[in-house]
Short mmCIF file of N, CA and C and ligand atoms in Angstrom, two decimals:
data_model
loop_
_atom_site.label_atom_id
_atom_site.label_comp_id
_atom_site.label_asym_id
_atom_site.label_seq_id
_atom_site.Cartn_x
_atom_site.Cartn_y
_atom_site.Cartn_z
N MET A 18 0.96 -1.35 -0.02
CA MET A 18 0.08 -0.12 -0.12
C MET A 18 0.88 1.39 0.04
N LYS A 19 0.54 2.04 -0.90
CA LYS A 19 1.16 3.33 -1.16
C LYS A 19 0.62 4.54 -0.20
N TYR A 20 1.29 5.45 0.43
CA TYR A 20 0.88 6.51 0.93
C TYR A 20 1.39 8.08 0.51
N VAL A 21 0.50 9.00 0.70
CA VAL A 21 1.10 10.36 0.66
C VAL A 21 0.80 11.21 1.86
N ALA A 22 1.78 12.02 1.73
CA ALA A 22 1.59 12.98 2.74
C ALA A 22 1.31 14.08 2.08
N VAL A 23 0.04 15.14 2.35
CA VAL A 23 -0.66 16.13 1.97
C VAL A 23 -0.89 17.11 2.74
N VAL A 24 -0.71 18.29 2.31
CA VAL A 24 -0.87 19.55 2.81
C VAL A 24 -2.29 20.24 2.73
N CYS A 25 -2.83 20.28 3.75
CA CYS A 25 -4.32 20.76 3.82
C CYS A 25 -4.55 22.35 3.16
N PRO A 26 -5.29 22.69 2.23
CA PRO A 26 -5.06 23.81 1.58
C PRO A 26 -5.76 25.08 2.45
N LYS A 27 -6.56 24.61 3.62
CA LYS A 27 -7.31 25.15 4.38
C LYS A 27 -6.49 25.86 5.75
N CYS A 28 -6.01 24.88 6.51
CA CYS A 28 -5.01 24.82 7.58
C CYS A 28 -3.92 24.98 7.28
N GLY A 29 -3.18 24.41 6.54
CA GLY A 29 -1.82 24.25 6.07
C GLY A 29 -0.79 23.18 6.95
N ARG A 30 -1.76 22.33 7.36
CA ARG A 30 -1.09 21.06 8.20
C ARG A 30 -1.12 19.98 7.18
N ALA A 31 -0.10 19.12 7.72
CA ALA A 31 0.14 17.83 6.85
C ALA A 31 -0.58 16.68 7.33
N SER A 32 -1.14 15.93 6.59
CA SER A 32 -1.50 14.43 7.27
C SER A 32 -1.22 13.53 5.84
N GLY A 33 -1.51 11.99 6.37
CA GLY A 33 -1.41 11.14 5.46
C GLY A 33 -2.54 10.62 4.94
N ALA A 34 -2.47 10.14 3.42
CA ALA A 34 -3.56 9.84 2.89
C ALA A 34 -3.17 8.55 1.95
N ARG A 35 -4.19 7.70 1.50
CA ARG A 35 -3.91 6.67 0.67
C ARG A 35 -3.45 7.47 -0.47
N PHE A 36 -2.39 6.66 -1.26
CA PHE A 36 -2.10 7.08 -2.64
C PHE A 36 -3.33 7.07 -3.56
N ASP A 37 -4.34 6.26 -3.69
CA ASP A 37 -5.32 5.99 -4.45
C ASP A 37 -6.45 6.64 -4.20
N ALA A 38 -6.51 7.38 -3.06
CA ALA A 38 -7.59 8.12 -2.75
C ALA A 38 -7.82 9.29 -3.71
N LYS A 39 -8.81 9.65 -3.70
CA LYS A 39 -9.22 10.69 -4.31
C LYS A 39 -9.53 12.12 -3.63
N ARG A 40 -10.20 11.68 -2.50
CA ARG A 40 -10.50 12.85 -1.54
C ARG A 40 -10.06 12.70 -0.48
N HIS A 41 -9.81 13.79 0.63
CA HIS A 41 -9.05 13.34 1.60
C HIS A 41 -9.75 14.18 2.72
N GLN A 42 -9.80 13.81 3.79
CA GLN A 42 -10.64 14.94 4.76
C GLN A 42 -9.24 14.99 5.83
N CYS A 43 -9.09 16.56 6.09
CA CYS A 43 -8.02 17.03 6.89
C CYS A 43 -8.48 16.42 8.45
N PRO A 44 -7.60 15.74 9.13
CA PRO A 44 -7.96 15.61 10.41
C PRO A 44 -7.96 16.65 11.44
N TYR A 45 -7.36 17.80 11.07
CA TYR A 45 -7.08 18.77 12.14
C TYR A 45 -8.22 19.73 11.90
N CYS A 46 -8.74 20.21 10.86
CA CYS A 46 -9.59 21.12 10.65
C CYS A 46 -11.10 20.44 9.69
N GLY A 47 -10.98 19.34 9.34
CA GLY A 47 -12.24 18.74 8.86
C GLY A 47 -12.47 18.99 7.33
N ALA A 48 -11.61 19.70 7.02
CA ALA A 48 -11.93 20.07 5.45
C ALA A 48 -11.58 18.94 4.58
N VAL A 49 -12.58 18.77 3.52
CA VAL A 49 -12.50 17.78 2.70
C VAL A 49 -12.04 18.43 1.22
N PHE A 50 -10.84 17.98 0.75
CA PHE A 50 -10.35 18.36 -0.63
C PHE A 50 -9.84 17.28 -1.52
N GLN A 51 -9.60 17.52 -2.58
CA GLN A 51 -9.22 16.69 -3.72
C GLN A 51 -7.64 16.55 -3.54
N LEU A 52 -7.04 15.31 -3.63
CA LEU A 52 -5.49 15.42 -3.46
C LEU A 52 -5.09 15.96 -4.72
N ASN A 53 -5.65 16.03 -5.88
CA ASN A 53 -5.02 16.93 -7.02
C ASN A 53 -4.71 18.29 -6.82
N ASP A 54 -5.74 18.85 -5.76
CA ASP A 54 -5.60 20.14 -5.40
C ASP A 54 -4.65 20.74 -4.20
N ALA A 55 -3.94 19.61 -3.71
CA ALA A 55 -3.40 19.96 -2.62
C ALA A 55 -1.89 19.60 -2.97
N SER A 56 -1.13 19.96 -1.96
CA SER A 56 0.53 19.94 -2.20
C SER A 56 0.86 18.60 -1.41
N ILE A 57 1.61 17.71 -2.27
CA ILE A 57 1.83 16.46 -1.82
C ILE A 57 3.50 16.77 -1.36
N ILE A 58 3.92 16.48 -0.01
CA ILE A 58 5.18 16.60 0.26
C ILE A 58 5.78 15.51 0.41
N ALA A 59 5.34 14.18 0.47
CA ALA A 59 5.93 12.98 0.44
C ALA A 59 5.20 11.89 -0.11
N MET A 60 5.94 10.75 -0.18
CA MET A 60 5.10 9.66 -1.09
C MET A 60 6.01 8.50 -0.49
N GLY A 61 5.20 7.53 -0.27
CA GLY A 61 5.89 5.99 -0.06
C GLY A 61 5.16 5.21 1.11
N ASN A 62 5.83 4.18 1.91
CA ASN A 62 5.08 3.44 2.73
C ASN A 62 4.45 4.16 3.84
N ALA A 63 3.73 3.41 4.69
CA ALA A 63 3.17 4.23 5.89
C ALA A 63 4.25 5.08 6.83
N LYS A 64 5.33 4.25 6.87
CA LYS A 64 6.13 4.97 8.08
C LYS A 64 6.70 6.22 7.34
N ALA A 65 7.38 6.24 6.20
CA ALA A 65 7.91 7.41 5.46
C ALA A 65 6.90 8.42 5.55
N VAL A 66 5.65 8.22 5.16
CA VAL A 66 4.56 9.14 5.26
C VAL A 66 4.42 9.80 6.52
N ARG A 67 4.29 9.06 7.71
CA ARG A 67 3.99 9.18 9.11
C ARG A 67 5.05 10.14 9.46
N GLU A 68 6.42 9.84 9.07
CA GLU A 68 7.60 10.89 9.46
C GLU A 68 7.83 12.19 8.81
N ALA A 69 7.31 11.96 7.39
CA ALA A 69 7.19 13.19 6.73
C ALA A 69 6.12 14.24 7.28
N VAL A 70 5.08 13.66 7.66
CA VAL A 70 3.91 14.52 8.51
C VAL A 70 4.24 14.93 9.72
N ALA A 71 4.99 14.06 10.40
CA ALA A 71 5.29 14.74 11.71
C ALA A 71 6.46 15.89 11.60
N ARG A 72 7.28 15.64 10.80
CA ARG A 72 8.53 16.61 10.16
C ARG A 72 7.64 17.96 9.85
N TYR A 73 6.75 17.89 9.00
CA TYR A 73 6.22 19.11 8.51
C TYR A 73 5.67 19.89 9.63
N ASN A 74 4.64 19.24 10.20
CA ASN A 74 3.92 19.70 11.39
C ASN A 74 4.65 20.39 12.46
N SER A 75 5.88 19.76 12.39
CA SER A 75 6.79 20.38 13.70
C SER A 75 7.68 21.59 13.00
N GLY A 76 7.43 21.88 11.92
CA GLY A 76 8.03 23.05 11.21
C GLY A 76 9.05 23.22 10.49
N GLU A 77 9.67 22.16 10.56
CA GLU A 77 11.13 22.00 9.73
C GLU A 77 10.89 22.34 8.12
N PHE A 78 9.80 21.74 7.86
CA PHE A 78 9.54 22.01 6.37
C PHE A 78 9.06 23.22 5.79
N ARG A 79 8.40 23.79 7.14
CA ARG A 79 7.88 25.34 6.39
C ARG A 79 8.90 26.36 5.85
N GLN A 80 8.20 26.99 5.13
CA GLN A 80 9.17 27.98 4.35
C GLN A 80 8.85 29.56 4.39
N LEU A 81 7.66 29.35 5.13
CA LEU A 81 7.30 30.98 5.51
C LEU A 81 7.84 31.50 7.04
ZN1 LIG B 17 -6.98 21.24 7.65
#
């Protein structure tokens, strides 16, 4: 199973989703968005995506 780490366009936090999912609901703000519309920051197995999400949400990837 392949996963992606996506950034919510509404609240800007990352979360993991299945690679083959079309839509994803943000666990933080509840927004539902298309994976096509969101920035994907990582792709891979569940562990890699979980780590990418944790890193992103801790601020290391943030550029602003
Ligand atoms: Zn959100």
